[in-house]
Amino acid sequence: RMGAEGLYRRVLVVDPGHVATLCNLGILLSTEPGGREEAMVLYRRALVVEPGHVQTLCSLGFLLSTEKGGREEAAVMYRRALVLEPGHVQTLCNLGFLLSWLLGTPEAADVMYRLALVVGPGHVQTLCHLLTLLSTLLYRPQQASVSFPLVLVVPPGPAPTTYDFDFLSQVASGPCQRVASLVPVHAD
């Protein structure tokens, strides 16, 4: 981690407005204890330079969604990103999660997840969120069990990454637990 962080910081010394580096350093720091505040500052700096940087909007939205009082602003960030890139799978997935679990609109979340799966049929995180949503909040366990085999089909294209596998490993209940041991994984 220190290697990547150090390199990002060196790039920012040379080019303080390098949007991708600001975003990537923000992503890195957002997972570290005490790094969330700096990550938020970095994302906002990146958006001053390039207000339409979709990955930054998505990342800032995710961070805001975990802050008390940040959910509405998170939804705004996700919607801005989707106006710019309607098929951004991670944003669709994140907005679905925000709608279902944090804003209490599971039907709208269902739509977001299904849109994400049209664009990225093998997006493991979206599949798990959808299956959990169907089997819990929407009370459609039969539909979830019918959908489960879709998780086992890895579509053409990149295989799920170790990030996807780590995500699955953290979801310790329901159909996603079974998927974690069955999905082929490649290194990031």
mmCIF file of C-alpha atoms in Angstrom:
data_model
loop_
_atom_site.group_PDB
_atom_site.id
_atom_site.type_symbol
_atom_site.label_atom_id
_atom_site.label_comp_id
_atom_site.label_asym_id
_atom_site.label_seq_id
_atom_site.Cartn_x
_atom_site.Cartn_y
_atom_site.Cartn_z
ATOM 1 C CA ARG A 1 0.000 0.000 0.000
ATOM 2 C CA MET A 2 2.709 2.515 0.918
ATOM 3 C CA GLY A 3 4.339 1.955 -2.457
ATOM 4 C CA ALA A 4 1.196 2.862 -4.381
ATOM 5 C CA GLU A 5 0.369 5.727 -2.045
ATOM 6 C CA GLY A 6 3.883 7.120 -2.375
ATOM 7 C CA LEU A 7 3.752 6.948 -6.154
ATOM 8 C CA TYR A 8 0.365 8.669 -6.270
ATOM 9 C CA ARG A 9 1.643 11.433 -4.014
ATOM 10 C CA ARG A 10 4.733 11.913 -6.198
ATOM 11 C CA VAL A 11 2.541 12.277 -9.285
ATOM 12 C CA LEU A 12 0.447 14.878 -7.457
ATOM 13 C CA VAL A 13 3.562 16.889 -6.591
ATOM 14 C CA VAL A 14 4.311 17.142 -10.306
ATOM 15 C CA ASP A 15 0.668 17.529 -11.391
ATOM 16 C CA PRO A 16 -1.645 18.449 -8.471
ATOM 17 C CA GLY A 17 -4.701 18.336 -10.714
ATOM 18 C CA HIS A 18 -4.183 14.891 -12.233
ATOM 19 C CA VAL A 19 -7.747 13.631 -11.924
ATOM 20 C CA ALA A 20 -7.137 9.892 -12.237
ATOM 21 C CA THR A 21 -4.406 10.047 -9.589
ATOM 22 C CA LEU A 22 -6.572 12.093 -7.231
ATOM 23 C CA CYS A 23 -9.349 9.537 -7.664
ATOM 24 C CA ASN A 24 -7.090 6.487 -7.300
ATOM 25 C CA LEU A 25 -5.401 7.867 -4.182
ATOM 26 C CA GLY A 26 -8.859 8.631 -2.801
ATOM 27 C CA ILE A 27 -9.949 5.044 -3.421
ATOM 28 C CA LEU A 28 -6.816 3.762 -1.698
ATOM 29 C CA LEU A 29 -7.157 6.061 1.320
ATOM 30 C CA SER A 30 -10.907 5.522 1.714
ATOM 31 C CA THR A 31 -10.265 1.980 2.929
ATOM 32 C CA GLU A 32 -7.681 2.991 5.521
ATOM 33 C CA PRO A 33 -8.441 4.009 9.107
ATOM 34 C CA GLY A 34 -8.494 7.789 9.211
ATOM 35 C CA GLY A 35 -8.194 8.080 5.433
ATOM 36 C CA ARG A 36 -11.814 8.809 4.616
ATOM 37 C CA GLU A 37 -11.592 12.554 5.198
ATOM 38 C CA GLU A 38 -8.558 12.933 2.939
ATOM 39 C CA ALA A 39 -10.222 10.722 0.324
ATOM 40 C CA MET A 40 -13.252 13.019 0.370
ATOM 41 C CA VAL A 41 -10.998 16.068 -0.152
ATOM 42 C CA LEU A 42 -9.178 14.335 -3.031
ATOM 43 C CA TYR A 43 -12.432 13.380 -4.763
ATOM 44 C CA ARG A 44 -13.741 16.924 -4.465
ATOM 45 C CA ARG A 45 -10.444 18.321 -5.823
ATOM 46 C CA ALA A 46 -10.706 15.968 -8.792
ATOM 47 C CA LEU A 47 -14.264 17.103 -9.485
ATOM 48 C CA VAL A 48 -13.210 20.753 -9.471
ATOM 49 C CA VAL A 49 -10.736 19.930 -12.249
ATOM 50 C CA GLU A 50 -13.053 17.562 -14.140
ATOM 51 C CA PRO A 51 -16.675 17.730 -12.925
ATOM 52 C CA GLY A 52 -17.676 14.887 -15.229
ATOM 53 C CA HIS A 53 -15.137 12.269 -14.134
ATOM 54 C CA VAL A 54 -17.470 9.286 -13.730
ATOM 55 C CA GLN A 55 -15.216 7.112 -11.538
ATOM 56 C CA THR A 56 -14.688 10.012 -9.129
ATOM 57 C CA LEU A 57 -18.432 10.696 -8.962
ATOM 58 C CA CYS A 58 -19.039 7.011 -8.260
ATOM 59 C CA SER A 59 -16.290 6.817 -5.627
ATOM 60 C CA LEU A 60 -17.391 10.020 -3.891
ATOM 61 C CA GLY A 61 -20.974 8.758 -3.962
ATOM 62 C CA PHE A 62 -19.927 5.542 -2.268
ATOM 63 C CA LEU A 63 -18.022 7.384 0.438
ATOM 64 C CA LEU A 64 -20.912 9.803 1.013
ATOM 65 C CA SER A 65 -23.389 6.919 1.240
ATOM 66 C CA THR A 66 -21.557 5.660 4.306
ATOM 67 C CA GLU A 67 -21.610 9.054 6.049
ATOM 68 C CA LYS A 68 -24.408 10.129 8.321
ATOM 69 C CA GLY A 69 -26.382 12.712 6.372
ATOM 70 C CA GLY A 70 -24.548 11.955 3.116
ATOM 71 C CA ARG A 71 -27.057 9.671 1.440
ATOM 72 C CA GLU A 72 -28.914 12.308 -0.555
ATOM 73 C CA GLU A 73 -25.660 13.812 -1.846
ATOM 74 C CA ALA A 74 -24.482 10.284 -2.688
ATOM 75 C CA ALA A 75 -27.603 9.777 -4.809
ATOM 76 C CA VAL A 76 -26.866 13.077 -6.586
ATOM 77 C CA MET A 77 -23.289 11.935 -7.349
ATOM 78 C CA TYR A 78 -24.514 8.604 -8.713
ATOM 79 C CA ARG A 79 -27.161 10.268 -10.864
ATOM 80 C CA ARG A 80 -24.617 12.757 -12.242
ATOM 81 C CA ALA A 81 -22.335 9.856 -13.149
ATOM 82 C CA LEU A 82 -25.185 7.990 -14.856
ATOM 83 C CA VAL A 83 -26.170 11.014 -16.923
ATOM 84 C CA LEU A 84 -22.608 11.052 -18.248
ATOM 85 C CA GLU A 85 -22.220 7.284 -18.595
ATOM 86 C CA PRO A 86 -25.565 5.476 -18.309
ATOM 87 C CA GLY A 87 -23.918 2.057 -18.460
ATOM 88 C CA HIS A 88 -21.380 2.513 -15.659
ATOM 89 C CA VAL A 89 -21.942 -0.813 -13.918
ATOM 90 C CA GLN A 90 -20.397 0.047 -10.545
ATOM 91 C CA THR A 91 -22.457 3.238 -10.292
ATOM 92 C CA LEU A 92 -25.656 1.350 -11.132
ATOM 93 C CA CYS A 93 -24.776 -1.247 -8.503
ATOM 94 C CA ASN A 94 -23.915 1.364 -5.868
ATOM 95 C CA LEU A 95 -27.080 3.342 -6.557
ATOM 96 C CA GLY A 96 -29.082 0.128 -6.279
ATOM 97 C CA PHE A 97 -27.573 -0.576 -2.886
ATOM 98 C CA LEU A 98 -28.227 2.993 -1.739
ATOM 99 C CA LEU A 99 -31.845 2.807 -2.919
ATOM 100 C CA SER A 100 -32.537 -0.559 -1.326
ATOM 101 C CA TRP A 101 -30.817 -0.524 2.023
ATOM 102 C CA LEU A 102 -30.267 3.135 2.813
ATOM 103 C CA LEU A 103 -33.163 5.005 1.199
ATOM 104 C CA GLY A 104 -35.803 2.286 1.522
ATOM 105 C CA THR A 105 -36.856 1.975 -2.122
ATOM 106 C CA PRO A 106 -36.137 -1.668 -2.989
ATOM 107 C CA GLU A 107 -38.247 -1.652 -6.174
ATOM 108 C CA ALA A 108 -36.069 1.120 -7.621
ATOM 109 C CA ALA A 109 -32.988 -0.818 -6.525
ATOM 110 C CA ASP A 110 -34.259 -3.855 -8.411
ATOM 111 C CA VAL A 111 -34.381 -1.738 -11.583
ATOM 112 C CA MET A 112 -30.819 -0.441 -11.033
ATOM 113 C CA TYR A 113 -29.416 -3.921 -10.458
ATOM 114 C CA ARG A 114 -31.137 -5.294 -13.547
ATOM 115 C CA LEU A 115 -29.823 -2.411 -15.657
ATOM 116 C CA ALA A 116 -26.328 -3.085 -14.321
ATOM 117 C CA LEU A 117 -26.667 -6.749 -15.273
ATOM 118 C CA VAL A 118 -27.719 -5.865 -18.818
ATOM 119 C CA VAL A 119 -24.470 -3.928 -19.220
ATOM 120 C CA GLY A 120 -22.274 -6.218 -17.131
ATOM 121 C CA PRO A 121 -23.919 -9.643 -16.874
ATOM 122 C CA GLY A 122 -21.070 -11.102 -14.828
ATOM 123 C CA HIS A 123 -20.748 -8.282 -12.297
ATOM 124 C CA VAL A 124 -20.595 -10.439 -9.199
ATOM 125 C CA GLN A 125 -21.296 -7.686 -6.687
ATOM 126 C CA THR A 126 -24.492 -6.695 -8.526
ATOM 127 C CA LEU A 127 -25.618 -10.309 -8.770
ATOM 128 C CA CYS A 128 -25.165 -10.790 -5.038
ATOM 129 C CA HIS A 129 -26.957 -7.562 -4.185
ATOM 130 C CA LEU A 130 -29.854 -8.491 -6.464
ATOM 131 C CA LEU A 131 -30.168 -11.989 -5.027
ATOM 132 C CA THR A 132 -30.069 -10.628 -1.483
ATOM 133 C CA LEU A 133 -32.655 -7.984 -2.386
ATOM 134 C CA LEU A 134 -34.975 -10.564 -3.950
ATOM 135 C CA SER A 135 -34.704 -12.972 -1.045
ATOM 136 C CA THR A 136 -35.048 -10.374 1.733
ATOM 137 C CA LEU A 137 -36.497 -6.914 1.100
ATOM 138 C CA LEU A 138 -38.682 -7.847 -1.870
ATOM 139 C CA TYR A 139 -39.672 -11.202 -0.347
ATOM 140 C CA ARG A 140 -39.240 -13.102 -3.613
ATOM 141 C CA PRO A 141 -37.062 -16.041 -2.538
ATOM 142 C CA GLN A 142 -38.397 -18.175 -5.409
ATOM 143 C CA GLN A 143 -37.225 -15.604 -7.954
ATOM 144 C CA ALA A 144 -33.858 -15.443 -6.178
ATOM 145 C CA SER A 145 -33.437 -19.210 -6.316
ATOM 146 C CA VAL A 146 -34.333 -19.242 -10.021
ATOM 147 C CA SER A 147 -31.826 -16.423 -10.641
ATOM 148 C CA PHE A 148 -29.048 -18.128 -8.699
ATOM 149 C CA PRO A 149 -27.735 -20.242 -11.623
ATOM 150 C CA LEU A 150 -27.022 -16.998 -13.507
ATOM 151 C CA VAL A 151 -24.306 -16.260 -10.967
ATOM 152 C CA LEU A 152 -22.543 -19.476 -11.876
ATOM 153 C CA VAL A 153 -22.324 -18.580 -15.568
ATOM 154 C CA VAL A 154 -19.274 -16.445 -16.215
ATOM 155 C CA PRO A 155 -19.941 -14.553 -19.450
ATOM 156 C CA PRO A 156 -17.295 -13.932 -22.123
ATOM 157 C CA GLY A 157 -14.839 -11.234 -21.160
ATOM 158 C CA PRO A 158 -12.774 -10.670 -18.055
ATOM 159 C CA ALA A 159 -13.249 -13.200 -15.287
ATOM 160 C CA PRO A 160 -14.205 -11.928 -11.851
ATOM 161 C CA THR A 161 -11.234 -10.399 -10.065
ATOM 162 C CA THR A 162 -9.898 -11.084 -6.610
ATOM 163 C CA TYR A 163 -11.795 -7.935 -5.561
ATOM 164 C CA ASP A 164 -15.029 -9.656 -6.613
ATOM 165 C CA PHE A 165 -14.021 -12.791 -4.740
ATOM 166 C CA ASP A 166 -13.164 -10.760 -1.624
ATOM 167 C CA PHE A 167 -16.562 -9.099 -1.862
ATOM 168 C CA LEU A 168 -18.275 -12.474 -2.138
ATOM 169 C CA SER A 169 -16.298 -13.812 0.801
ATOM 170 C CA GLN A 170 -17.546 -10.932 2.944
ATOM 171 C CA VAL A 171 -21.174 -11.680 2.093
ATOM 172 C CA ALA A 172 -21.597 -14.576 4.476
ATOM 173 C CA SER A 173 -25.255 -15.465 3.991
ATOM 174 C CA GLY A 174 -27.673 -16.726 1.401
ATOM 175 C CA PRO A 175 -26.833 -17.602 -2.167
ATOM 176 C CA CYS A 176 -23.736 -15.402 -2.302
ATOM 177 C CA GLN A 177 -21.936 -17.594 0.209
ATOM 178 C CA ARG A 178 -22.318 -20.559 -2.162
ATOM 179 C CA VAL A 179 -21.119 -18.482 -5.110
ATOM 180 C CA ALA A 180 -17.861 -17.551 -3.383
ATOM 181 C CA SER A 181 -16.585 -21.090 -3.690
ATOM 182 C CA LEU A 182 -17.768 -21.604 -7.287
ATOM 183 C CA VAL A 183 -16.820 -18.494 -9.240
ATOM 184 C CA PRO A 184 -13.490 -18.728 -11.113
ATOM 185 C CA VAL A 185 -11.174 -15.905 -10.152
ATOM 186 C CA HIS A 186 -8.134 -14.272 -11.719
ATOM 187 C CA ALA A 187 -5.577 -12.010 -10.075
ATOM 188 C CA ASP A 188 -6.130 -8.259 -10.377
#
